[in-house]
Short mmCIF file of C-alpha atoms and ligand atoms in Angstrom, two decimals:
data_model
loop_
_atom_site.label_atom_id
_atom_site.label_comp_id
_atom_site.label_asym_id
_atom_site.label_seq_id
_atom_site.Cartn_x
_atom_site.Cartn_y
_atom_site.Cartn_z
CA MET A 22 -24.56 15.28 9.64
CA ALA A 23 -22.07 16.54 12.18
CA ILE A 24 -18.64 16.98 10.70
CA LEU A 25 -15.63 16.79 12.96
CA ASN A 26 -14.01 20.19 13.48
CA LEU A 27 -10.51 20.45 12.09
CA SER A 28 -7.86 21.04 14.74
CA THR A 29 -6.15 24.42 14.77
CA ASP A 30 -2.92 22.66 13.78
CA VAL A 31 -4.57 21.17 10.71
CA GLN A 32 -6.20 24.49 9.81
CA LYS A 33 -2.82 26.16 9.99
CA PHE A 34 -1.19 23.35 8.02
CA LEU A 35 -3.73 23.72 5.22
CA SER A 36 -3.69 27.50 5.09
CA GLU A 37 -0.42 27.91 3.19
CA PRO A 38 0.68 26.44 -0.16
CA LYS A 39 2.83 23.43 0.53
CA LYS A 40 6.42 23.42 -0.70
CA LEU A 41 8.76 20.59 -1.66
CA PHE A 42 10.99 18.98 0.97
CA ILE A 43 14.47 18.80 -0.50
CA GLY A 44 17.74 18.52 1.41
CA GLY A 45 16.01 19.28 4.71
CA GLU A 46 14.57 22.59 3.42
CA TRP A 47 11.12 23.59 2.23
CA VAL A 48 11.63 24.90 -1.28
CA GLU A 49 9.42 26.36 -3.98
CA PRO A 50 8.87 24.15 -7.01
CA SER A 51 10.98 25.19 -9.99
CA SER A 52 7.76 25.35 -12.04
CA LYS A 53 6.38 27.91 -9.53
CA SER A 54 3.16 26.01 -10.07
CA TYR A 55 0.82 24.54 -7.47
CA PHE A 56 -2.15 22.22 -7.80
CA PRO A 57 -5.26 21.90 -5.63
CA VAL A 58 -6.10 18.97 -3.39
CA GLU A 59 -9.74 17.96 -3.64
CA ASN A 60 -11.91 16.69 -0.80
CA PRO A 61 -13.69 13.69 -2.37
CA ALA A 62 -16.62 14.06 0.04
CA ASP A 63 -17.67 17.50 -1.23
CA LEU A 64 -15.33 18.33 -4.14
CA SER A 65 -13.97 21.41 -2.38
CA HIS A 66 -10.35 22.39 -2.97
CA PHE A 67 -8.86 22.68 0.48
CA ALA A 68 -5.09 22.95 -0.06
CA GLN A 69 -2.47 23.90 -2.62
CA VAL A 70 0.53 21.69 -3.25
CA SER A 71 3.71 22.10 -5.33
CA THR A 72 3.95 20.61 -8.79
CA ALA A 73 7.39 19.01 -9.00
CA VAL A 74 9.01 18.55 -12.40
CA GLU A 75 12.28 17.11 -13.67
CA GLN A 76 14.48 19.90 -12.26
CA ASP A 77 13.07 19.28 -8.79
CA VAL A 78 13.66 15.56 -9.24
CA ASP A 79 17.31 16.33 -10.00
CA ALA A 80 17.60 18.51 -6.90
CA ALA A 81 15.96 15.94 -4.61
CA VAL A 82 17.98 13.01 -5.95
CA GLY A 83 21.13 15.15 -5.63
CA ALA A 84 20.33 15.90 -1.99
CA ALA A 85 19.61 12.23 -1.28
CA LYS A 86 22.87 11.20 -2.94
CA ALA A 87 24.89 13.76 -0.99
CA ALA A 88 23.35 12.59 2.30
CA PHE A 89 23.95 8.94 1.40
CA GLU A 90 27.61 9.51 0.64
CA GLY A 91 28.07 12.05 3.43
CA GLU A 92 26.65 12.52 6.88
CA TRP A 93 24.16 9.63 6.90
CA SER A 94 26.88 7.08 6.13
CA HIS A 95 28.60 7.97 9.42
CA VAL A 96 25.52 7.57 11.59
CA GLN A 97 25.90 4.41 13.64
CA PRO A 98 23.19 1.72 13.62
CA GLN A 99 22.11 2.46 17.19
CA GLU A 100 21.78 6.12 16.35
CA ARG A 101 19.63 5.29 13.28
CA SER A 102 17.36 3.29 15.59
CA LYS A 103 17.06 6.18 18.02
CA LEU A 104 16.15 8.63 15.28
CA MET A 105 13.56 6.24 13.91
CA LEU A 106 12.01 5.71 17.35
CA LYS A 107 11.85 9.49 17.73
CA LEU A 108 10.05 9.72 14.38
CA ALA A 109 7.57 7.03 15.48
CA ASP A 110 6.85 8.98 18.69
CA LEU A 111 6.31 12.19 16.72
CA ILE A 112 3.89 10.40 14.38
CA GLU A 113 1.98 9.05 17.35
CA ALA A 114 1.85 12.44 19.05
CA ASP A 115 0.45 13.96 15.84
CA ARG A 116 -2.10 11.21 15.30
CA GLU A 117 -5.27 13.30 15.44
CA ASN A 118 -3.90 15.77 12.91
CA LEU A 119 -2.55 13.09 10.58
CA ALA A 120 -5.85 11.20 10.69
CA GLN A 121 -7.81 14.36 9.85
CA ILE A 122 -5.51 15.10 6.92
CA ILE A 123 -5.80 11.53 5.59
CA SER A 124 -9.56 11.55 5.94
CA LEU A 125 -9.80 14.89 4.12
CA GLU A 126 -7.61 13.99 1.16
CA ASN A 127 -8.53 10.32 0.77
CA GLY A 128 -12.13 10.28 2.00
CA LYS A 129 -11.82 7.35 4.42
CA PRO A 130 -13.54 7.44 7.81
CA TYR A 131 -11.52 9.31 10.42
CA THR A 132 -11.39 6.36 12.81
CA ASN A 133 -10.01 4.11 10.07
CA ALA A 134 -7.39 6.73 9.26
CA PHE A 135 -6.53 6.96 12.95
CA HIS A 136 -6.30 3.25 13.77
CA GLY A 137 -5.78 1.74 10.33
CA GLU A 138 -3.08 4.10 9.16
CA VAL A 139 -1.55 6.44 11.68
CA THR A 140 -1.20 3.93 14.51
CA ILE A 141 0.06 1.32 12.07
CA THR A 142 2.54 3.78 10.56
CA ALA A 143 4.09 4.50 13.96
CA ASN A 144 4.30 0.76 14.60
CA ILE A 145 5.91 0.04 11.24
CA ILE A 146 8.60 2.65 11.87
CA ARG A 147 9.14 1.14 15.35
CA TYR A 148 9.44 -2.35 13.92
CA PHE A 149 12.07 -1.20 11.43
CA ALA A 150 13.83 0.82 14.13
CA GLY A 151 14.85 -2.52 15.59
CA TRP A 152 16.68 -3.56 12.43
CA PRO A 153 19.78 -1.33 12.03
CA SER A 154 21.84 -3.26 14.58
CA LYS A 155 20.68 -6.64 13.26
CA ILE A 156 21.58 -6.49 9.59
CA GLU A 157 24.37 -9.03 9.58
CA GLY A 158 26.54 -10.82 7.05
CA SER A 159 28.04 -14.26 7.55
CA THR A 160 31.35 -16.09 7.44
CA ILE A 161 31.35 -18.81 4.83
CA PRO A 162 33.42 -22.03 4.79
CA VAL A 163 34.80 -21.85 1.24
CA SER A 164 37.01 -24.48 -0.49
CA PRO A 165 39.58 -22.66 -2.67
CA ARG A 166 40.91 -24.77 -5.54
CA GLY A 167 44.55 -24.03 -4.73
CA GLY A 168 44.09 -25.21 -1.14
CA GLN A 169 44.84 -21.76 0.36
CA LYS A 170 43.57 -20.75 3.74
CA MET A 171 40.87 -18.32 2.86
CA LEU A 172 38.56 -16.19 4.95
CA ASN A 173 35.29 -15.33 3.26
CA TYR A 174 32.67 -13.11 4.80
CA THR A 175 29.72 -11.10 3.58
CA THR A 176 28.46 -7.66 4.51
CA LYS A 177 25.11 -6.07 3.76
CA GLU A 178 25.41 -2.53 2.51
CA PRO A 179 22.65 -0.02 1.84
CA VAL A 180 21.75 0.04 -1.85
CA GLY A 181 21.85 3.86 -2.06
CA VAL A 182 19.23 6.39 -3.15
CA CYS A 183 15.72 4.94 -3.21
CA ALA A 184 12.73 6.29 -5.13
CA LEU A 185 9.55 5.59 -3.18
CA ILE A 186 6.47 5.96 -5.37
CA VAL A 187 3.21 5.37 -3.55
CA PRO A 188 -0.54 5.39 -4.22
CA TRP A 189 -3.50 7.17 -2.61
CA ASN A 190 -5.38 4.29 -0.94
CA PHE A 191 -3.19 4.23 2.19
CA PRO A 192 -1.37 7.52 1.73
CA LEU A 193 0.60 7.47 4.98
CA SER A 194 1.19 3.81 5.75
CA MET A 195 2.39 3.14 2.19
CA CYS A 196 5.13 5.71 2.83
CA ALA A 197 6.11 3.91 6.03
CA TRP A 198 6.26 0.51 4.32
CA LYS A 199 9.07 1.93 2.21
CA LEU A 200 10.64 4.61 4.36
CA GLY A 201 11.01 2.15 7.29
CA PRO A 202 13.35 -0.30 5.53
CA ALA A 203 15.13 2.53 3.68
CA LEU A 204 16.08 4.19 6.97
CA ALA A 205 16.84 0.92 8.73
CA THR A 206 19.33 -0.17 6.07
CA GLY A 207 21.02 3.24 5.84
CA CYS A 208 19.61 4.25 2.45
CA THR A 209 18.32 7.71 1.60
CA SER A 210 15.11 8.34 -0.29
CA VAL A 211 12.96 10.54 -2.45
CA LEU A 212 9.23 10.00 -1.95
CA LYS A 213 6.63 10.77 -4.62
CA PRO A 214 3.18 10.52 -3.05
CA ALA A 215 0.06 10.18 -5.19
CA GLU A 216 -1.27 13.43 -6.63
CA GLN A 217 -4.66 12.79 -4.98
CA THR A 218 -3.18 12.47 -1.46
CA PRO A 219 0.04 14.46 -1.08
CA LEU A 220 -0.71 16.12 2.26
CA SER A 221 -0.09 13.26 4.68
CA ALA A 222 3.34 12.75 3.06
CA ILE A 223 4.11 16.45 3.55
CA ARG A 224 3.03 16.23 7.17
CA LEU A 225 5.29 13.18 7.56
CA ALA A 226 8.20 15.21 6.18
CA GLU A 227 7.50 17.94 8.76
CA LEU A 228 7.72 15.35 11.53
CA PHE A 229 10.82 13.87 9.93
CA ALA A 230 12.48 17.29 10.01
CA LYS A 231 11.68 17.55 13.73
CA ALA A 232 13.14 14.12 14.52
CA GLY A 233 16.68 15.34 13.87
CA PHE A 234 17.85 13.24 10.92
CA PRO A 235 20.67 14.67 8.77
CA LYS A 236 19.49 16.79 5.85
CA GLY A 237 18.66 14.98 2.62
CA VAL A 238 18.00 11.55 4.12
CA PHE A 239 14.34 11.85 3.14
CA ASN A 240 12.97 14.16 0.45
CA VAL A 241 9.39 14.63 -0.71
CA LEU A 242 8.31 15.65 -4.20
CA THR A 243 4.62 16.25 -4.73
CA GLY A 244 3.37 16.14 -8.28
CA PHE A 245 2.07 13.95 -11.05
CA GLY A 246 3.08 10.55 -12.35
CA ASP A 247 4.23 11.66 -15.78
CA ARG A 248 6.15 14.82 -14.82
CA ALA A 249 7.57 13.83 -11.41
CA GLY A 250 7.19 10.05 -11.06
CA ALA A 251 8.57 9.14 -14.49
CA PRO A 252 11.80 11.22 -14.30
CA LEU A 253 12.36 9.93 -10.76
CA ALA A 254 11.96 6.31 -11.92
CA ALA A 255 14.37 6.92 -14.80
CA HIS A 256 16.98 8.94 -12.86
CA LYS A 257 20.55 7.64 -13.22
CA ASP A 258 21.43 8.40 -9.59
CA VAL A 259 18.51 6.43 -8.17
CA ASP A 260 19.65 2.95 -7.16
CA LYS A 261 16.36 1.39 -6.20
CA ILE A 262 12.65 1.92 -6.80
CA ALA A 263 9.96 0.75 -4.44
CA PHE A 264 6.55 1.16 -6.06
CA THR A 265 2.96 0.43 -5.08
CA GLY A 266 0.19 1.14 -7.56
CA SER A 267 -1.38 -0.12 -10.76
CA THR A 268 0.08 -3.03 -12.73
CA GLN A 269 0.09 -0.74 -15.76
CA VAL A 270 2.41 1.81 -14.12
CA GLY A 271 4.39 -1.03 -12.51
CA ARG A 272 5.37 -2.10 -16.04
CA LEU A 273 6.51 1.43 -16.87
CA ILE A 274 8.57 1.54 -13.68
CA ALA A 275 10.25 -1.77 -14.50
CA GLN A 276 11.09 -0.45 -17.97
CA ALA A 277 12.42 2.84 -16.60
CA ALA A 278 14.64 0.91 -14.17
CA VAL A 279 16.45 -0.88 -16.96
CA GLY A 280 18.47 2.25 -17.92
CA ASN A 281 20.85 1.94 -14.96
CA MET A 282 19.66 -1.47 -13.73
CA LYS A 283 17.98 -0.17 -10.62
CA LYS A 284 16.77 -2.67 -8.07
CA VAL A 285 12.97 -2.79 -8.22
CA SER A 286 10.23 -3.92 -5.87
CA LEU A 287 6.63 -3.71 -7.03
CA GLU A 288 3.34 -4.13 -5.19
CA LEU A 289 0.62 -4.13 -7.83
CA GLY A 290 -2.98 -5.10 -8.39
CA GLY A 291 -5.04 -8.02 -7.22
CA LYS A 292 -8.30 -9.88 -7.70
CA SER A 293 -8.12 -12.01 -4.64
CA PRO A 294 -10.12 -15.23 -4.30
CA ASN A 295 -11.89 -15.76 -1.00
CA ILE A 296 -13.30 -19.24 -0.46
CA ILE A 297 -16.12 -20.34 1.80
CA MET A 298 -16.11 -24.08 2.49
CA PRO A 299 -19.38 -25.89 3.28
CA ASP A 300 -18.32 -26.48 6.89
CA ALA A 301 -17.40 -22.82 7.59
CA ASP A 302 -18.95 -20.76 10.34
CA ILE A 303 -21.10 -18.83 7.87
CA ILE A 304 -21.90 -15.92 10.18
CA LYS A 305 -18.22 -15.29 10.78
CA ALA A 306 -17.22 -16.00 7.17
CA ALA A 307 -19.80 -13.61 5.73
CA LYS A 308 -18.82 -10.83 8.15
CA GLY A 309 -15.11 -11.33 7.39
CA SER A 310 -15.79 -11.46 3.66
CA ALA A 311 -17.89 -8.29 3.75
CA ASP A 312 -15.17 -6.47 5.71
CA GLY A 313 -12.59 -7.88 3.29
CA ILE A 314 -14.23 -6.19 0.32
CA PHE A 315 -15.79 -3.07 1.88
CA TYR A 316 -12.87 -1.87 4.03
CA ASN A 317 -11.39 1.38 2.70
CA GLN A 318 -14.28 1.60 0.19
CA GLY A 319 -12.85 -1.50 -1.48
CA GLN A 320 -9.77 0.47 -2.53
CA VAL A 321 -7.33 -2.11 -1.26
CA CYS A 322 -4.90 -4.13 -3.37
CA THR A 323 -5.81 -7.21 -1.30
CA ALA A 324 -9.58 -6.59 -1.41
CA ALA A 325 -11.50 -9.86 -1.09
CA SER A 326 -13.15 -9.20 -4.44
CA ARG A 327 -13.85 -12.73 -5.72
CA LEU A 328 -15.93 -14.72 -3.28
CA TYR A 329 -16.34 -18.45 -3.99
CA VAL A 330 -19.14 -19.87 -1.86
CA HIS A 331 -19.97 -23.57 -1.70
CA GLU A 332 -23.35 -24.06 -3.35
CA SER A 333 -24.85 -25.62 -0.19
CA VAL A 334 -24.37 -22.38 1.79
CA LEU A 335 -24.84 -19.84 -0.99
CA ASP A 336 -28.30 -18.54 -0.01
CA GLN A 337 -27.41 -18.05 3.63
CA THR A 338 -24.14 -16.33 2.73
CA LEU A 339 -25.83 -13.93 0.30
CA GLU A 340 -28.38 -13.02 2.94
CA GLU A 341 -25.65 -12.28 5.48
CA LEU A 342 -23.60 -10.30 2.97
CA ALA A 343 -26.60 -8.14 2.09
CA LYS A 344 -27.14 -7.44 5.79
CA HIS A 345 -23.54 -6.29 6.23
CA ALA A 346 -23.71 -4.13 3.11
CA ALA A 347 -26.92 -2.51 4.37
CA SER A 348 -25.39 -1.83 7.77
CA HIS A 349 -22.80 0.56 6.30
CA ILE A 350 -23.32 4.27 6.77
CA VAL A 351 -22.00 5.97 3.66
CA GLY A 352 -20.95 9.57 4.17
CA PRO A 353 -18.06 12.00 4.59
CA GLY A 354 -15.06 10.51 6.38
CA LEU A 355 -15.08 13.29 8.95
CA ASP A 356 -18.64 12.46 10.06
CA PRO A 357 -18.13 10.22 13.12
CA GLU A 358 -21.14 8.08 12.10
CA THR A 359 -19.67 7.21 8.72
CA THR A 360 -18.39 3.69 8.14
CA MET A 361 -17.81 4.05 4.38
CA GLY A 362 -16.45 7.25 2.88
CA PRO A 363 -16.41 8.41 -0.75
CA LEU A 364 -14.09 6.93 -3.35
CA VAL A 365 -10.89 8.91 -3.74
CA SER A 366 -11.53 10.68 -7.04
CA GLN A 367 -13.84 11.21 -9.95
CA ALA A 368 -11.66 8.92 -12.05
CA GLN A 369 -12.00 6.10 -9.51
CA HIS A 370 -15.75 6.71 -9.18
CA LYS A 371 -16.11 6.45 -12.97
CA ILE A 372 -14.19 3.17 -13.05
CA VAL A 373 -16.37 1.67 -10.31
CA THR A 374 -19.75 2.84 -11.65
CA GLY A 375 -18.60 1.74 -15.12
CA TYR A 376 -17.99 -1.78 -13.84
CA VAL A 377 -21.42 -1.87 -12.19
CA ASP A 378 -23.11 -0.90 -15.49
CA LYS A 379 -21.07 -3.44 -17.40
CA ALA A 380 -21.90 -6.20 -14.90
CA LEU A 381 -25.63 -5.49 -15.27
CA ASN A 382 -25.32 -5.58 -19.07
CA GLU A 383 -23.44 -8.86 -18.88
CA GLY A 384 -26.20 -10.48 -16.86
CA ALA A 385 -24.68 -10.57 -13.38
CA GLU A 386 -27.41 -10.61 -10.71
CA LEU A 387 -27.43 -7.57 -8.44
CA ILE A 388 -27.93 -8.69 -4.83
CA CYS A 389 -27.68 -5.26 -3.20
CA GLY A 390 -26.34 -1.75 -3.71
CA GLY A 391 -25.18 -0.76 -7.18
CA LYS A 392 -26.19 2.88 -6.98
CA VAL A 393 -24.69 6.22 -6.16
CA PRO A 394 -26.44 7.04 -2.87
CA SER A 395 -28.74 10.04 -2.97
CA GLY A 396 -28.76 12.96 -0.58
CA LEU A 397 -25.00 13.16 -0.14
CA GLY A 398 -24.26 15.97 -2.60
CA ASP A 399 -21.61 15.73 -5.29
CA GLY A 400 -19.06 13.59 -3.40
CA TYR A 401 -17.76 10.40 -5.00
CA PHE A 402 -19.97 8.10 -2.97
CA MET A 403 -20.96 4.57 -3.91
CA GLU A 404 -23.19 2.03 -2.22
CA PRO A 405 -21.62 -1.18 -0.97
CA THR A 406 -22.52 -3.56 -3.77
CA VAL A 407 -22.83 -7.33 -4.11
CA PHE A 408 -23.27 -9.18 -7.40
CA LEU A 409 -23.89 -12.87 -7.98
CA ASP A 410 -22.16 -14.25 -11.07
CA LYS A 411 -22.52 -18.00 -10.50
CA GLN A 412 -20.76 -19.11 -13.65
CA GLU A 413 -18.08 -16.45 -13.54
CA GLN A 414 -18.93 -14.92 -16.89
CA ALA A 415 -18.98 -11.18 -16.21
CA CYS A 416 -15.79 -9.13 -16.33
CA ILE A 417 -16.35 -8.09 -12.69
CA SER A 418 -15.27 -11.61 -11.75
CA LYS A 419 -11.92 -11.20 -13.50
CA GLU A 420 -10.79 -7.56 -13.47
CA GLU A 421 -9.66 -5.42 -10.56
CA ILE A 422 -12.38 -2.87 -9.75
CA PHE A 423 -10.83 -1.16 -6.71
CA GLY A 424 -14.16 -0.21 -5.22
CA PRO A 425 -16.84 -1.59 -2.87
CA VAL A 426 -18.10 -4.17 -5.35
CA LEU A 427 -18.13 -7.86 -4.49
CA THR A 428 -18.58 -10.65 -7.02
CA VAL A 429 -19.95 -13.88 -5.55
CA MET A 430 -19.60 -17.19 -7.37
CA SER A 431 -20.60 -20.68 -6.35
CA TRP A 432 -18.68 -23.96 -6.49
CA HIS A 433 -19.16 -27.65 -5.70
CA ASP A 434 -15.90 -29.46 -6.44
CA VAL A 435 -12.61 -28.60 -4.68
CA GLU A 436 -10.39 -29.44 -7.66
CA GLU A 437 -12.36 -27.17 -9.93
CA LEU A 438 -12.46 -24.51 -7.22
CA VAL A 439 -8.67 -24.40 -6.85
CA PHE A 440 -8.30 -24.13 -10.63
CA ARG A 441 -10.77 -21.23 -10.77
CA ALA A 442 -9.21 -19.46 -7.80
CA ASN A 443 -5.77 -19.60 -9.42
CA ASP A 444 -7.03 -18.75 -12.90
CA SER A 445 -6.05 -15.07 -12.68
CA PRO A 446 -3.12 -12.93 -13.82
CA PHE A 447 -2.89 -11.73 -10.21
CA GLY A 448 -1.66 -13.54 -7.11
CA LEU A 449 -1.62 -11.12 -4.21
CA ALA A 450 -3.90 -12.63 -1.56
CA ALA A 451 -6.37 -15.43 -1.03
CA GLY A 452 -8.49 -16.72 1.82
CA VAL A 453 -10.29 -19.80 3.08
CA TRP A 454 -13.09 -20.03 5.63
CA THR A 455 -13.34 -23.50 7.13
CA GLN A 456 -13.29 -25.33 10.44
CA ASN A 457 -11.45 -28.26 8.91
CA LEU A 458 -7.73 -28.02 9.62
CA GLN A 459 -6.76 -30.47 6.90
CA GLN A 460 -8.75 -28.56 4.27
CA ALA A 461 -7.32 -25.25 5.45
CA HIS A 462 -3.69 -26.31 5.05
CA THR A 463 -4.24 -28.28 1.85
CA VAL A 464 -6.03 -25.47 0.05
CA ALA A 465 -3.66 -22.78 1.43
CA ALA A 466 -0.74 -24.71 -0.03
CA ARG A 467 -2.34 -24.81 -3.47
CA LEU A 468 -3.36 -21.16 -3.76
CA LYS A 469 -0.95 -19.03 -5.78
CA ALA A 470 -0.88 -15.93 -3.61
CA GLY A 471 1.63 -14.05 -1.49
CA SER A 472 -0.72 -13.89 1.51
CA VAL A 473 -3.23 -16.57 2.47
CA TRP A 474 -5.70 -15.83 5.23
CA ILE A 475 -7.56 -18.66 6.98
CA ASN A 476 -10.69 -17.53 8.84
CA CYS A 477 -9.53 -13.91 8.63
CA TRP A 478 -8.72 -11.27 6.01
CA ASN A 479 -6.38 -8.30 5.57
CA VAL A 480 -4.12 -9.29 8.43
CA VAL A 481 -0.85 -7.53 7.70
CA ASP A 482 2.04 -7.21 10.11
CA PRO A 483 5.36 -5.39 9.78
CA ALA A 484 7.16 -8.58 10.87
CA SER A 485 5.59 -10.74 8.16
CA PRO A 486 6.39 -10.62 4.42
CA PHE A 487 3.86 -9.12 2.02
CA GLY A 488 3.82 -9.24 -1.77
CA GLY A 489 2.46 -10.91 -4.84
CA TYR A 490 2.82 -13.83 -7.21
CA LYS A 491 2.43 -13.35 -10.96
CA GLN A 492 1.40 -9.84 -12.11
CA SER A 493 0.77 -8.69 -8.53
CA GLY A 494 4.38 -7.70 -8.17
CA TRP A 495 8.05 -8.33 -7.64
CA GLY A 496 9.62 -9.02 -4.28
CA ARG A 497 8.32 -8.79 -0.75
CA GLU A 498 7.93 -5.88 1.63
CA MET A 499 8.01 -6.03 5.44
CA GLY A 500 9.66 -8.55 7.69
CA LYS A 501 13.22 -9.70 7.24
CA ASN A 502 12.61 -10.28 3.53
CA VAL A 503 12.47 -6.58 2.74
CA ILE A 504 15.96 -5.93 4.11
CA ASP A 505 17.39 -7.70 1.05
CA ALA A 506 15.47 -5.35 -1.23
CA TYR A 507 17.28 -2.33 0.24
CA THR A 508 20.77 -3.83 0.57
CA GLU A 509 23.56 -5.15 -1.60
CA THR A 510 25.50 -8.18 -0.39
CA LYS A 511 29.27 -7.94 -0.62
CA SER A 512 31.40 -11.08 -0.49
CA VAL A 513 34.98 -10.45 0.76
CA PHE A 514 37.78 -13.01 0.33
CA ILE A 515 41.04 -12.71 2.26
CA ASP A 516 43.92 -15.02 1.48
CA LEU A 517 45.35 -16.04 4.85
CA SER A 518 48.07 -18.32 3.46
CA GLU A 519 51.60 -17.51 4.49
P1 LIG B 615 -1.18 4.70 -10.55
O1 LIG B 615 -0.45 3.41 -10.60
O2 LIG B 615 -1.21 5.54 -11.78
O3 LIG B 615 -0.57 5.62 -9.37
C1 LIG B 615 0.28 5.19 -8.33
C2 LIG B 615 1.47 6.13 -8.19
O4 LIG B 615 2.26 6.07 -9.37
C3 LIG B 615 1.10 7.61 -8.04
O5 LIG B 615 2.00 8.21 -7.14
C4 LIG B 615 1.29 8.16 -9.43
O6 LIG B 615 1.53 9.53 -9.47
C5 LIG B 615 2.50 7.38 -9.88
N1 LIG B 615 2.67 7.29 -11.33
C6 LIG B 615 1.73 7.32 -12.30
N2 LIG B 615 2.29 7.22 -13.52
C7 LIG B 615 3.62 7.11 -13.33
C8 LIG B 615 4.75 6.98 -14.19
N3 LIG B 615 4.59 6.92 -15.50
N4 LIG B 615 5.98 6.89 -13.63
C9 LIG B 615 6.15 6.93 -12.31
N5 LIG B 615 5.13 7.08 -11.44
C10 LIG B 615 3.88 7.17 -11.93
O7 LIG B 615 -2.64 4.38 -10.05
P2 LIG B 615 -3.97 5.26 -10.30
O8 LIG B 615 -3.98 5.78 -11.70
O9 LIG B 615 -4.10 6.23 -9.22
O10 LIG B 615 -5.10 4.15 -10.14
C11 LIG B 615 -5.45 3.32 -11.25
C12 LIG B 615 -5.77 1.91 -10.79
O11 LIG B 615 -4.61 1.33 -10.24
C13 LIG B 615 -6.81 1.80 -9.70
O12 LIG B 615 -8.10 1.82 -10.22
C14 LIG B 615 -6.44 0.49 -9.08
O13 LIG B 615 -7.01 -0.57 -9.82
C15 LIG B 615 -4.94 0.42 -9.20
N6 LIG B 615 -4.25 0.82 -7.96
C16 LIG B 615 -3.68 -0.14 -7.19
C17 LIG B 615 -3.10 0.18 -5.98
C18 LIG B 615 -2.50 -0.86 -5.10
O14 LIG B 615 -2.45 -0.68 -3.89
N7 LIG B 615 -1.97 -1.94 -5.64
C19 LIG B 615 -3.09 1.55 -5.48
C20 LIG B 615 -3.66 2.52 -6.40
C21 LIG B 615 -4.23 2.13 -7.58
MG1 LIG B 616 -2.60 6.25 -13.16
#
């Protein structure tokens, strides 16, 4: 296998222990302790990163608060836009380096990191750069009881200091989903990237520093969930938390927010139902469904992990799915031939292989994959895997796996199908493959999910809201909806009576 050579910029970037980004400066962690970043393709330790603890959280939140109350509050909307556009340009100009860093720390194929994350990140920042001059209040025709002439208007003000806590599956674009609206609304933030993938966030901070924002508008604390994430989530000077990650930690975040009644938005797990109708274009549906589960090694909150296929087209669909699974080239993300990289960590690999063993014990039928591929060394690789669990009895048809493991089930009655699709604690995404317009709209309306994809999957756009029903989260990110999550609305009354 031919591994892509790292650029000289990336080599230089990785050669020194990475510090914390606080108040516009690179500072040593108060613990003086650093932790290694592991390459999941070969288990090598290729960088050292600061371990932030509570004292660093205090310093970063203090810097963010000072910037919020100080210099940043005087920056006009148009100027915020300009700075954000500059940041987007810097991200784009650094795209090869960023994509190499993402591929190294996360494992995903370089081209997916390049197009699926870096390009998208620049576009997200650009989308939000359009917002600062468009965040408007309204004038409201009120009817005061005393009959006075009264002017009432609203303003939208930035909520304050935001804690951005993000996971490892899309290490860079998850930062942008949160940093974009924070900057657009005039908030300041402290980012805590995942411990598995801290380097792309550090690189982002370097670009941020170059863009010319005032100091303290954006701060980055690398470290672990318990020692850095938890004190950040509980901090009394943090006004809002935006979190993406497990439902389990989402609950802890919500509890931590209660102390000072922080605003909270949560993007959590999923077990998304994907439905193939008997009239669907099966070739297209099977390809879309395979991509929907195997993209990013299946480590996607919206992974198309529960596939409901009409019994009349089950055999053909399984055949097509097996073909797509077999067509994947599993290998290191920096090998240009690779289409599926390793899972992110040993912990994730254990979860996924554990589910495969459990499914076999519970009687699910293995259609393809299911093994750790041989000949790839010690990396956390896993074959793209398809199980058939017609009657939906194995736990792989209910629980989030977060790996390249698809569970296929069959159905014959639409009423029963809709019930089964909605019978989940999650409600993040759902999909329908059909050529029947009436069916498409009717079923889409009945699915309890924040995103419904008809004849497509994983279409996400910065202009369109994203988020989950039920235990998949609180609130929506992206689009105009997210602006409310980062602002407070003030209602002003002025008595105009003489
Ligand atoms: P996690 O939820 O523990 O980690 C996400 C982020 O939260 C990381 O930055 C982590 O350091 C931080 N964190 C952890 N504990 C915290 C705490 N007590 N307070 C504040 N921050 C904390 O996810 P993990 O353990 O990496 O993965 C476990 C499972 O979660 C996966 O197998 C998958 O099922 C799910 N997951 C879902 C994601 C999504 O996009 N919805 C992303 C990552 C994981
Ligand atoms: Mg965890």
